[in-house]
Amino acid sequence: MKVLWLCNIMLPAVARKLNREASNKEGWISGLADTLLKNREKNGIRLYVAFPVQEEPVPDGLEVDSMVCYGFREDVAHAEKYEESLEPALEKIVNKVEPDIVHCFGTEFAHTLAMCRVFPRKERILVGLQGLCSLIAEAYYADLPGAVVESATFRDLVRRDSLRQQQEKFVLRGRREREIIGLAGNLTGRTPWDRMHSGKWNPDARYHTMNETLRGEFYGCAWKEADCIPHSIFLSQGDYPLKGLHYMILALPRILEKYPDAAVYVAGNSLVEYGTWKQKLKISAYGKYLRKLLRETGTEDKVIFIGRLDGGQMRARYLRSSLFVCPSSLENSPNSLGEAMLLGMPCIAAAVGGIPGIFDGGRDGILYDGFVMRDDWGTRGMEDGESGGELERISGNLARAVLEMWGNPGMREEYCRNAALHARQTHDRDANYRRLLEIYSQLEGTGKTSGNKQ
């Protein structure tokens, strides 16, 4: 069986072969590829991988670790654009490979739509649902005040990347996403939330439940409270409003009243740097808002940005942290939460999107009431009075959850045990590998499939 994967990034193994910088994103795909390739004699799968490149091209048919690779030109930095050149480029790859199955990872980029348009056998297309862009667009502003949404810095104007423009890009990507789901004969998802919404958009697609395998670094080790920094909170990212860093900053003063040594560590790019003229020119409207909140709450020295981390560095940070928090306004099934659960650390998350489908509040940790979709509020931004009320409500819920977690050691230990057990089941590498083979076998053995079925 020939299977062509359409990925959003160049896999790290390919980058190393070509002496190029490897991406830290979507590391779980590499783990899945390793398992497939290691068992290729048993599973009979010949794996081909296509991915976007922006710099020098990749030699056609480059073989890396027994998978055959193809690169195609795409400006993924401007994912809202649809380049017509993608269709002939992907059609050329399809004609060379002649795959039995095409497996597309995610609906966020234009190349998935191009592939769904050019590959003739829709019943042999499998599209994996990750985030859902059209719904992200609705939750993007995450209760920001209307004045902040409408503001723009020098950086925003030059890059044409204000908060409103960022949200509009997700709207455009969401329209493409609906077409992708409408064309795909098969979908994979992992939460009741993504199943419900994809079923509305294409009730004729066959839905296959399949959990994700996480990065290899997160298996076989466990969080220990004795090894962590007391009262340290870890957020895996916070560089755009959807990730909810502003909720966390607003919750901090209440947390600090009881735990004055508390601190928040945020992975990823820092949006608040303002020490040099260059940093001042590069700051975004959201970055300025975060700086304002830090000043007003007196927490400037309590929120530490620790930069971009690879898998090993992320694991080390989880293990050193007292608590993992996911304060996003919308997620499907964030791998960061899965990683924290798998390590068995205390976890708190907003009860939004698909999170309640992978994280059992009151058993695995604490779920708190977060962002609520309301008519068009998500797309237009909220009036300052409205946003103030929601920000106060949500940040208060988050603060209470943190205080509850730290205030009850016995409950916390039980949460950690339950979270690790749950995650070992959800992210079981062997079970997920077997499930993938079952899905491929179903696709290979059927012609036209229909019905939104398991």
PDB file of C-alpha atoms in Angstrom, residues 165-428:
ATOM      1  CA  GLN A 165      -6.224  41.578  10.248  1.00  0.00           C
ATOM      2  CA  GLN A 166      -4.966  38.523  12.136  1.00  0.00           C
ATOM      3  CA  GLN A 167      -8.544  37.534  12.886  1.00  0.00           C
ATOM      4  CA  GLU A 168      -9.621  38.144   9.296  1.00  0.00           C
ATOM      5  CA  LYS A 169      -6.891  35.764   8.135  1.00  0.00           C
ATOM      6  CA  PHE A 170      -8.448  33.025  10.246  1.00  0.00           C
ATOM      7  CA  VAL A 171     -11.820  33.844   8.693  1.00  0.00           C
ATOM      8  CA  LEU A 172     -10.311  33.275   5.227  1.00  0.00           C
ATOM      9  CA  ARG A 173      -8.608  30.078   6.343  1.00  0.00           C
ATOM     10  CA  GLY A 174     -11.892  28.937   7.860  1.00  0.00           C
ATOM     11  CA  ARG A 175     -13.698  29.301   4.533  1.00  0.00           C
ATOM     12  CA  ARG A 176     -11.095  27.086   2.895  1.00  0.00           C
ATOM     13  CA  GLU A 177     -11.373  24.656   5.773  1.00  0.00           C
ATOM     14  CA  ARG A 178     -15.108  24.233   5.141  1.00  0.00           C
ATOM     15  CA  GLU A 179     -14.351  23.406   1.504  1.00  0.00           C
ATOM     16  CA  ILE A 180     -11.639  20.920   2.541  1.00  0.00           C
ATOM     17  CA  ILE A 181     -14.005  19.101   4.863  1.00  0.00           C
ATOM     18  CA  GLY A 182     -16.692  19.168   2.181  1.00  0.00           C
ATOM     19  CA  LEU A 183     -14.368  17.493  -0.335  1.00  0.00           C
ATOM     20  CA  ALA A 184     -12.758  14.915   1.955  1.00  0.00           C
ATOM     21  CA  GLY A 185     -14.293  11.470   2.018  1.00  0.00           C
ATOM     22  CA  ASN A 186     -12.730  10.663   5.382  1.00  0.00           C
ATOM     23  CA  LEU A 187     -11.841  12.630   8.493  1.00  0.00           C
ATOM     24  CA  THR A 188      -9.871  11.761  11.605  1.00  0.00           C
ATOM     25  CA  GLY A 189     -10.601  13.526  14.841  1.00  0.00           C
ATOM     26  CA  ARG A 190     -10.231  12.957  18.553  1.00  0.00           C
ATOM     27  CA  THR A 191     -12.875  14.936  20.408  1.00  0.00           C
ATOM     28  CA  PRO A 192     -16.689  15.053  20.419  1.00  0.00           C
ATOM     29  CA  TRP A 193     -16.303  18.747  19.606  1.00  0.00           C
ATOM     30  CA  ASP A 194     -14.440  18.312  16.311  1.00  0.00           C
ATOM     31  CA  ARG A 195     -16.753  15.434  15.372  1.00  0.00           C
ATOM     32  CA  MET A 196     -19.853  17.557  15.948  1.00  0.00           C
ATOM     33  CA  HIS A 197     -18.662  20.513  13.893  1.00  0.00           C
ATOM     34  CA  SER A 198     -17.151  18.528  11.017  1.00  0.00           C
ATOM     35  CA  GLY A 199     -20.350  16.474  10.868  1.00  0.00           C
ATOM     36  CA  LYS A 200     -22.352  19.669  10.359  1.00  0.00           C
ATOM     37  CA  TRP A 201     -20.075  20.750   7.530  1.00  0.00           C
ATOM     38  CA  ASN A 202     -19.997  17.391   5.752  1.00  0.00           C
ATOM     39  CA  PRO A 203     -22.437  14.767   7.035  1.00  0.00           C
ATOM     40  CA  ASP A 204     -21.395  12.423   4.224  1.00  0.00           C
ATOM     41  CA  ALA A 205     -17.753  12.180   5.288  1.00  0.00           C
ATOM     42  CA  ARG A 206     -16.747   9.114   7.271  1.00  0.00           C
ATOM     43  CA  TYR A 207     -15.395  10.145  10.676  1.00  0.00           C
ATOM     44  CA  HIS A 208     -12.647   7.962  12.164  1.00  0.00           C
ATOM     45  CA  THR A 209     -11.741   8.477  15.807  1.00  0.00           C
ATOM     46  CA  MET A 210      -7.966   8.429  16.235  1.00  0.00           C
ATOM     47  CA  ASN A 211      -5.927   9.782  19.114  1.00  0.00           C
ATOM     48  CA  GLU A 212      -2.506  11.358  18.698  1.00  0.00           C
ATOM     49  CA  THR A 213       0.844   9.972  19.705  1.00  0.00           C
ATOM     50  CA  LEU A 214       2.959  12.579  21.461  1.00  0.00           C
ATOM     51  CA  ARG A 215       6.628  13.401  21.093  1.00  0.00           C
ATOM     52  CA  GLY A 216       8.930  10.627  22.251  1.00  0.00           C
ATOM     53  CA  GLU A 217      10.516  12.767  24.970  1.00  0.00           C
ATOM     54  CA  PHE A 218       7.331  12.626  27.031  1.00  0.00           C
ATOM     55  CA  TYR A 219       7.097   8.881  27.445  1.00  0.00           C
ATOM     56  CA  GLY A 220       8.785   7.032  30.307  1.00  0.00           C
ATOM     57  CA  CYS A 221       9.371   9.893  32.755  1.00  0.00           C
ATOM     58  CA  ALA A 222       7.269  11.340  35.550  1.00  0.00           C
ATOM     59  CA  TRP A 223       6.778  14.677  37.297  1.00  0.00           C
ATOM     60  CA  LYS A 224       7.793  14.822  40.951  1.00  0.00           C
ATOM     61  CA  GLU A 225       6.719  17.669  43.173  1.00  0.00           C
ATOM     62  CA  ALA A 226      10.011  17.557  45.090  1.00  0.00           C
ATOM     63  CA  ASP A 227      11.910  18.423  41.887  1.00  0.00           C
ATOM     64  CA  CYS A 228       9.867  21.436  40.807  1.00  0.00           C
ATOM     65  CA  ILE A 229      10.106  25.141  41.545  1.00  0.00           C
ATOM     66  CA  PRO A 230       7.437  25.840  44.200  1.00  0.00           C
ATOM     67  CA  HIS A 231       4.407  27.757  42.934  1.00  0.00           C
ATOM     68  CA  SER A 232       5.713  28.023  39.376  1.00  0.00           C
ATOM     69  CA  ILE A 233       3.125  28.043  36.596  1.00  0.00           C
ATOM     70  CA  PHE A 234       3.958  26.978  33.045  1.00  0.00           C
ATOM     71  CA  LEU A 235       2.195  28.105  29.841  1.00  0.00           C
ATOM     72  CA  SER A 236       3.354  26.482  26.619  1.00  0.00           C
ATOM     73  CA  GLN A 237       2.804  29.657  24.601  1.00  0.00           C
ATOM     74  CA  GLY A 238       1.214  33.076  24.757  1.00  0.00           C
ATOM     75  CA  ASP A 239       2.070  34.941  21.591  1.00  0.00           C
ATOM     76  CA  TYR A 240      -1.448  35.656  20.343  1.00  0.00           C
ATOM     77  CA  PRO A 241      -4.738  36.418  22.102  1.00  0.00           C
ATOM     78  CA  LEU A 242      -6.336  33.003  21.606  1.00  0.00           C
ATOM     79  CA  LYS A 243      -3.762  31.468  23.971  1.00  0.00           C
ATOM     80  CA  GLY A 244      -5.126  33.559  26.833  1.00  0.00           C
ATOM     81  CA  LEU A 245      -1.986  34.926  28.485  1.00  0.00           C
ATOM     82  CA  HIS A 246      -3.910  38.069  29.434  1.00  0.00           C
ATOM     83  CA  TYR A 247      -6.317  35.971  31.524  1.00  0.00           C
ATOM     84  CA  MET A 248      -3.337  34.527  33.392  1.00  0.00           C
ATOM     85  CA  ILE A 249      -1.798  37.941  34.067  1.00  0.00           C
ATOM     86  CA  LEU A 250      -5.093  39.250  35.400  1.00  0.00           C
ATOM     87  CA  ALA A 251      -5.424  36.198  37.668  1.00  0.00           C
ATOM     88  CA  LEU A 252      -1.942  36.629  39.157  1.00  0.00           C
ATOM     89  CA  PRO A 253      -2.601  39.346  41.783  1.00  0.00           C
ATOM     90  CA  ARG A 254      -5.159  37.128  43.536  1.00  0.00           C
ATOM     91  CA  ILE A 255      -2.759  34.191  43.430  1.00  0.00           C
ATOM     92  CA  LEU A 256       0.093  36.321  44.769  1.00  0.00           C
ATOM     93  CA  GLU A 257      -1.954  37.384  47.790  1.00  0.00           C
ATOM     94  CA  LYS A 258      -1.673  33.831  49.111  1.00  0.00           C
ATOM     95  CA  TYR A 259       1.487  32.697  47.326  1.00  0.00           C
ATOM     96  CA  PRO A 260       3.822  35.704  46.972  1.00  0.00           C
ATOM     97  CA  ASP A 261       6.547  33.512  45.471  1.00  0.00           C
ATOM     98  CA  ALA A 262       4.329  32.470  42.523  1.00  0.00           C
ATOM     99  CA  ALA A 263       5.662  33.073  39.013  1.00  0.00           C
ATOM    100  CA  VAL A 264       4.513  32.315  35.469  1.00  0.00           C
ATOM    101  CA  TYR A 265       6.901  30.928  32.857  1.00  0.00           C
ATOM    102  CA  VAL A 266       5.828  31.294  29.224  1.00  0.00           C
ATOM    103  CA  ALA A 267       7.452  29.386  26.362  1.00  0.00           C
ATOM    104  CA  GLY A 268       7.698  30.871  22.873  1.00  0.00           C
ATOM    105  CA  ASN A 269       8.431  34.331  21.595  1.00  0.00           C
ATOM    106  CA  SER A 270       8.204  37.244  24.018  1.00  0.00           C
ATOM    107  CA  LEU A 271       5.800  39.917  22.848  1.00  0.00           C
ATOM    108  CA  VAL A 272       6.647  42.440  25.559  1.00  0.00           C
ATOM    109  CA  GLU A 273      10.310  43.278  24.927  1.00  0.00           C
ATOM    110  CA  TYR A 274      10.667  47.077  24.861  1.00  0.00           C
ATOM    111  CA  GLY A 275      14.229  47.880  25.883  1.00  0.00           C
ATOM    112  CA  THR A 276      15.725  48.972  22.537  1.00  0.00           C
ATOM    113  CA  TRP A 277      14.438  51.126  19.707  1.00  0.00           C
ATOM    114  CA  LYS A 278      14.255  48.031  17.542  1.00  0.00           C
ATOM    115  CA  GLN A 279      12.056  46.226  20.075  1.00  0.00           C
ATOM    116  CA  LYS A 280       9.837  49.289  20.334  1.00  0.00           C
ATOM    117  CA  LEU A 281       9.345  49.291  16.566  1.00  0.00           C
ATOM    118  CA  LYS A 282       8.587  45.558  16.539  1.00  0.00           C
ATOM    119  CA  ILE A 283       6.058  45.433  19.360  1.00  0.00           C
ATOM    120  CA  SER A 284       2.490  44.468  18.422  1.00  0.00           C
ATOM    121  CA  ALA A 285      -0.801  45.810  19.741  1.00  0.00           C
ATOM    122  CA  TYR A 286      -1.273  42.638  21.776  1.00  0.00           C
ATOM    123  CA  GLY A 287       2.260  42.987  23.130  1.00  0.00           C
ATOM    124  CA  LYS A 288       1.530  46.583  24.197  1.00  0.00           C
ATOM    125  CA  TYR A 289      -1.643  45.421  25.916  1.00  0.00           C
ATOM    126  CA  LEU A 290       0.244  42.703  27.797  1.00  0.00           C
ATOM    127  CA  ARG A 291       2.831  45.299  28.925  1.00  0.00           C
ATOM    128  CA  LYS A 292       0.001  47.510  30.150  1.00  0.00           C
ATOM    129  CA  LEU A 293      -1.520  44.637  32.144  1.00  0.00           C
ATOM    130  CA  LEU A 294       1.846  43.727  33.660  1.00  0.00           C
ATOM    131  CA  ARG A 295       2.345  47.309  34.826  1.00  0.00           C
ATOM    132  CA  GLU A 296      -1.187  47.724  36.155  1.00  0.00           C
ATOM    133  CA  THR A 297      -1.107  44.420  38.061  1.00  0.00           C
ATOM    134  CA  GLY A 298       2.446  44.905  39.331  1.00  0.00           C
ATOM    135  CA  THR A 299       3.497  41.545  37.919  1.00  0.00           C
ATOM    136  CA  GLU A 300       6.280  42.613  35.562  1.00  0.00           C
ATOM    137  CA  ASP A 301       8.830  40.497  37.425  1.00  0.00           C
ATOM    138  CA  LYS A 302       6.409  37.598  37.864  1.00  0.00           C
ATOM    139  CA  VAL A 303       5.899  36.671  34.190  1.00  0.00           C
ATOM    140  CA  ILE A 304       9.051  35.251  32.603  1.00  0.00           C
ATOM    141  CA  PHE A 305       9.330  34.561  28.885  1.00  0.00           C
ATOM    142  CA  ILE A 306      11.734  31.669  28.333  1.00  0.00           C
ATOM    143  CA  GLY A 307      11.917  31.554  24.535  1.00  0.00           C
ATOM    144  CA  ARG A 308      11.349  28.802  22.022  1.00  0.00           C
ATOM    145  CA  LEU A 309      12.024  25.309  23.349  1.00  0.00           C
ATOM    146  CA  ASP A 310      12.594  21.986  21.626  1.00  0.00           C
ATOM    147  CA  GLY A 311      11.034  18.769  22.894  1.00  0.00           C
ATOM    148  CA  GLY A 312      13.705  18.028  25.478  1.00  0.00           C
ATOM    149  CA  GLN A 313      13.701  21.588  26.794  1.00  0.00           C
ATOM    150  CA  MET A 314       9.909  21.570  27.022  1.00  0.00           C
ATOM    151  CA  ARG A 315       9.989  18.345  29.014  1.00  0.00           C
ATOM    152  CA  ALA A 316      12.553  19.840  31.393  1.00  0.00           C
ATOM    153  CA  ARG A 317      10.375  22.903  31.921  1.00  0.00           C
ATOM    154  CA  TYR A 318       7.270  20.805  32.609  1.00  0.00           C
ATOM    155  CA  LEU A 319       9.206  18.769  35.171  1.00  0.00           C
ATOM    156  CA  ARG A 320      10.484  21.915  36.925  1.00  0.00           C
ATOM    157  CA  SER A 321       7.037  23.537  37.080  1.00  0.00           C
ATOM    158  CA  SER A 322       4.553  23.265  39.916  1.00  0.00           C
ATOM    159  CA  LEU A 323       1.516  23.571  37.656  1.00  0.00           C
ATOM    160  CA  PHE A 324       0.555  23.531  33.967  1.00  0.00           C
ATOM    161  CA  VAL A 325      -2.187  25.924  32.842  1.00  0.00           C
ATOM    162  CA  CYS A 326      -3.991  26.071  29.497  1.00  0.00           C
ATOM    163  CA  PRO A 327      -5.959  29.373  29.576  1.00  0.00           C
ATOM    164  CA  SER A 328      -6.860  29.470  25.856  1.00  0.00           C
ATOM    165  CA  SER A 329     -10.158  30.855  24.610  1.00  0.00           C
ATOM    166  CA  LEU A 330     -10.444  27.861  22.253  1.00  0.00           C
ATOM    167  CA  GLU A 331      -8.573  24.604  21.640  1.00  0.00           C
ATOM    168  CA  ASN A 332      -9.421  21.219  20.179  1.00  0.00           C
ATOM    169  CA  SER A 333      -7.059  18.831  21.974  1.00  0.00           C
ATOM    170  CA  PRO A 334      -3.843  20.716  22.753  1.00  0.00           C
ATOM    171  CA  ASN A 335      -0.794  18.477  22.725  1.00  0.00           C
ATOM    172  CA  SER A 336       0.753  20.644  25.432  1.00  0.00           C
ATOM    173  CA  LEU A 337      -2.004  19.578  27.819  1.00  0.00           C
ATOM    174  CA  GLY A 338      -1.554  15.959  26.751  1.00  0.00           C
ATOM    175  CA  GLU A 339       2.179  16.187  27.436  1.00  0.00           C
ATOM    176  CA  ALA A 340       1.609  17.630  30.905  1.00  0.00           C
ATOM    177  CA  MET A 341      -0.945  14.920  31.680  1.00  0.00           C
ATOM    178  CA  LEU A 342       1.346  12.181  30.418  1.00  0.00           C
ATOM    179  CA  LEU A 343       4.074  13.391  32.761  1.00  0.00           C
ATOM    180  CA  GLY A 344       1.570  13.277  35.610  1.00  0.00           C
ATOM    181  CA  MET A 345       1.790  16.918  36.637  1.00  0.00           C
ATOM    182  CA  PRO A 346      -1.013  19.077  38.075  1.00  0.00           C
ATOM    183  CA  CYS A 347      -3.076  20.600  35.255  1.00  0.00           C
ATOM    184  CA  ILE A 348      -5.677  23.338  34.981  1.00  0.00           C
ATOM    185  CA  ALA A 349      -7.488  24.152  31.728  1.00  0.00           C
ATOM    186  CA  ALA A 350     -10.328  26.295  30.454  1.00  0.00           C
ATOM    187  CA  ALA A 351     -13.409  24.246  29.590  1.00  0.00           C
ATOM    188  CA  VAL A 352     -13.511  25.345  25.946  1.00  0.00           C
ATOM    189  CA  GLY A 353     -13.733  23.583  22.583  1.00  0.00           C
ATOM    190  CA  GLY A 354     -12.540  19.988  22.646  1.00  0.00           C
ATOM    191  CA  ILE A 355     -10.619  20.187  25.935  1.00  0.00           C
ATOM    192  CA  PRO A 356     -13.344  18.504  28.022  1.00  0.00           C
ATOM    193  CA  GLY A 357     -13.132  15.592  25.568  1.00  0.00           C
ATOM    194  CA  ILE A 358      -9.538  14.783  26.554  1.00  0.00           C
ATOM    195  CA  PHE A 359      -9.342  16.177  30.098  1.00  0.00           C
ATOM    196  CA  ASP A 360     -11.799  15.019  32.734  1.00  0.00           C
ATOM    197  CA  GLY A 361     -12.408  17.964  35.045  1.00  0.00           C
ATOM    198  CA  GLY A 362     -12.654  16.907  38.672  1.00  0.00           C
ATOM    199  CA  ARG A 363     -10.695  13.752  37.956  1.00  0.00           C
ATOM    200  CA  ASP A 364      -7.622  14.611  35.834  1.00  0.00           C
ATOM    201  CA  GLY A 365      -7.344  18.147  37.164  1.00  0.00           C
ATOM    202  CA  ILE A 366      -9.432  21.296  37.265  1.00  0.00           C
ATOM    203  CA  LEU A 367     -11.544  22.658  34.409  1.00  0.00           C
ATOM    204  CA  TYR A 368     -12.793  26.209  34.869  1.00  0.00           C
ATOM    205  CA  ASP A 369     -15.378  28.208  32.942  1.00  0.00           C
ATOM    206  CA  GLY A 370     -13.591  30.192  30.267  1.00  0.00           C
ATOM    207  CA  PHE A 371     -14.437  32.025  27.051  1.00  0.00           C
ATOM    208  CA  VAL A 372     -18.019  31.790  25.826  1.00  0.00           C
ATOM    209  CA  MET A 373     -18.996  32.204  22.172  1.00  0.00           C
ATOM    210  CA  ARG A 374     -21.686  34.857  21.840  1.00  0.00           C
ATOM    211  CA  ASP A 375     -23.249  35.806  18.537  1.00  0.00           C
ATOM    212  CA  ASP A 376     -20.695  38.002  16.735  1.00  0.00           C
ATOM    213  CA  TRP A 377     -18.740  39.125  19.802  1.00  0.00           C
ATOM    214  CA  GLY A 378     -15.865  36.867  18.923  1.00  0.00           C
ATOM    215  CA  THR A 379     -15.400  38.485  15.528  1.00  0.00           C
ATOM    216  CA  ARG A 380     -16.016  42.156  16.313  1.00  0.00           C
ATOM    217  CA  GLY A 381     -14.329  42.438  19.675  1.00  0.00           C
ATOM    218  CA  MET A 382     -16.164  43.495  22.812  1.00  0.00           C
ATOM    219  CA  GLU A 383     -17.070  46.884  24.172  1.00  0.00           C
ATOM    220  CA  ASP A 384     -14.775  47.840  27.017  1.00  0.00           C
ATOM    221  CA  GLY A 385     -17.492  47.381  29.647  1.00  0.00           C
ATOM    222  CA  GLU A 386     -18.434  43.954  28.301  1.00  0.00           C
ATOM    223  CA  SER A 387     -14.835  42.823  28.036  1.00  0.00           C
ATOM    224  CA  GLY A 388     -14.082  44.034  31.543  1.00  0.00           C
ATOM    225  CA  GLY A 389     -16.833  41.871  32.944  1.00  0.00           C
ATOM    226  CA  GLU A 390     -15.732  38.786  31.043  1.00  0.00           C
ATOM    227  CA  LEU A 391     -12.057  39.295  31.794  1.00  0.00           C
ATOM    228  CA  GLU A 392     -12.876  39.666  35.480  1.00  0.00           C
ATOM    229  CA  ARG A 393     -15.067  36.571  35.477  1.00  0.00           C
ATOM    230  CA  ILE A 394     -12.635  34.313  33.623  1.00  0.00           C
ATOM    231  CA  SER A 395      -9.482  35.506  35.387  1.00  0.00           C
ATOM    232  CA  GLY A 396     -11.301  35.050  38.696  1.00  0.00           C
ATOM    233  CA  ASN A 397     -12.229  31.482  37.761  1.00  0.00           C
ATOM    234  CA  LEU A 398      -8.622  30.786  36.812  1.00  0.00           C
ATOM    235  CA  ALA A 399      -7.248  32.271  40.047  1.00  0.00           C
ATOM    236  CA  ARG A 400      -9.654  30.188  42.134  1.00  0.00           C
ATOM    237  CA  ALA A 401      -8.641  27.045  40.263  1.00  0.00           C
ATOM    238  CA  VAL A 402      -4.938  27.687  40.949  1.00  0.00           C
ATOM    239  CA  LEU A 403      -5.577  28.356  44.639  1.00  0.00           C
ATOM    240  CA  GLU A 404      -7.700  25.223  44.890  1.00  0.00           C
ATOM    241  CA  MET A 405      -5.001  23.091  43.266  1.00  0.00           C
ATOM    242  CA  TRP A 406      -2.205  24.375  45.474  1.00  0.00           C
ATOM    243  CA  GLY A 407      -4.328  24.344  48.596  1.00  0.00           C
ATOM    244  CA  ASN A 408      -5.166  20.634  48.600  1.00  0.00           C
ATOM    245  CA  PRO A 409      -2.139  18.300  48.376  1.00  0.00           C
ATOM    246  CA  GLY A 410      -4.173  15.096  48.635  1.00  0.00           C
ATOM    247  CA  MET A 411      -6.489  16.085  45.820  1.00  0.00           C
ATOM    248  CA  ARG A 412      -3.524  17.243  43.732  1.00  0.00           C
ATOM    249  CA  GLU A 413      -1.795  13.874  44.052  1.00  0.00           C
ATOM    250  CA  GLU A 414      -4.960  12.092  42.950  1.00  0.00           C
ATOM    251  CA  TYR A 415      -5.324  14.404  39.968  1.00  0.00           C
ATOM    252  CA  CYS A 416      -1.748  13.659  38.910  1.00  0.00           C
ATOM    253  CA  ARG A 417      -2.278   9.892  39.066  1.00  0.00           C
ATOM    254  CA  ASN A 418      -5.531  10.066  37.142  1.00  0.00           C
ATOM    255  CA  ALA A 419      -4.134  12.428  34.494  1.00  0.00           C
ATOM    256  CA  ALA A 420      -1.147  10.178  33.821  1.00  0.00           C
ATOM    257  CA  LEU A 421      -3.343   7.082  33.538  1.00  0.00           C
ATOM    258  CA  HIS A 422      -5.780   8.839  31.220  1.00  0.00           C
ATOM    259  CA  ALA A 423      -3.001  10.205  29.012  1.00  0.00           C
ATOM    260  CA  ARG A 424      -1.266   6.819  28.792  1.00  0.00           C
ATOM    261  CA  GLN A 425      -4.477   5.460  27.323  1.00  0.00           C
ATOM    262  CA  THR A 426      -5.192   8.401  25.025  1.00  0.00           C
ATOM    263  CA  HIS A 427      -1.623   8.675  23.753  1.00  0.00           C
ATOM    264  CA  ASP A 428      -0.721   4.970  23.727  1.00  0.00           C
TER     265      ASP A 428
END
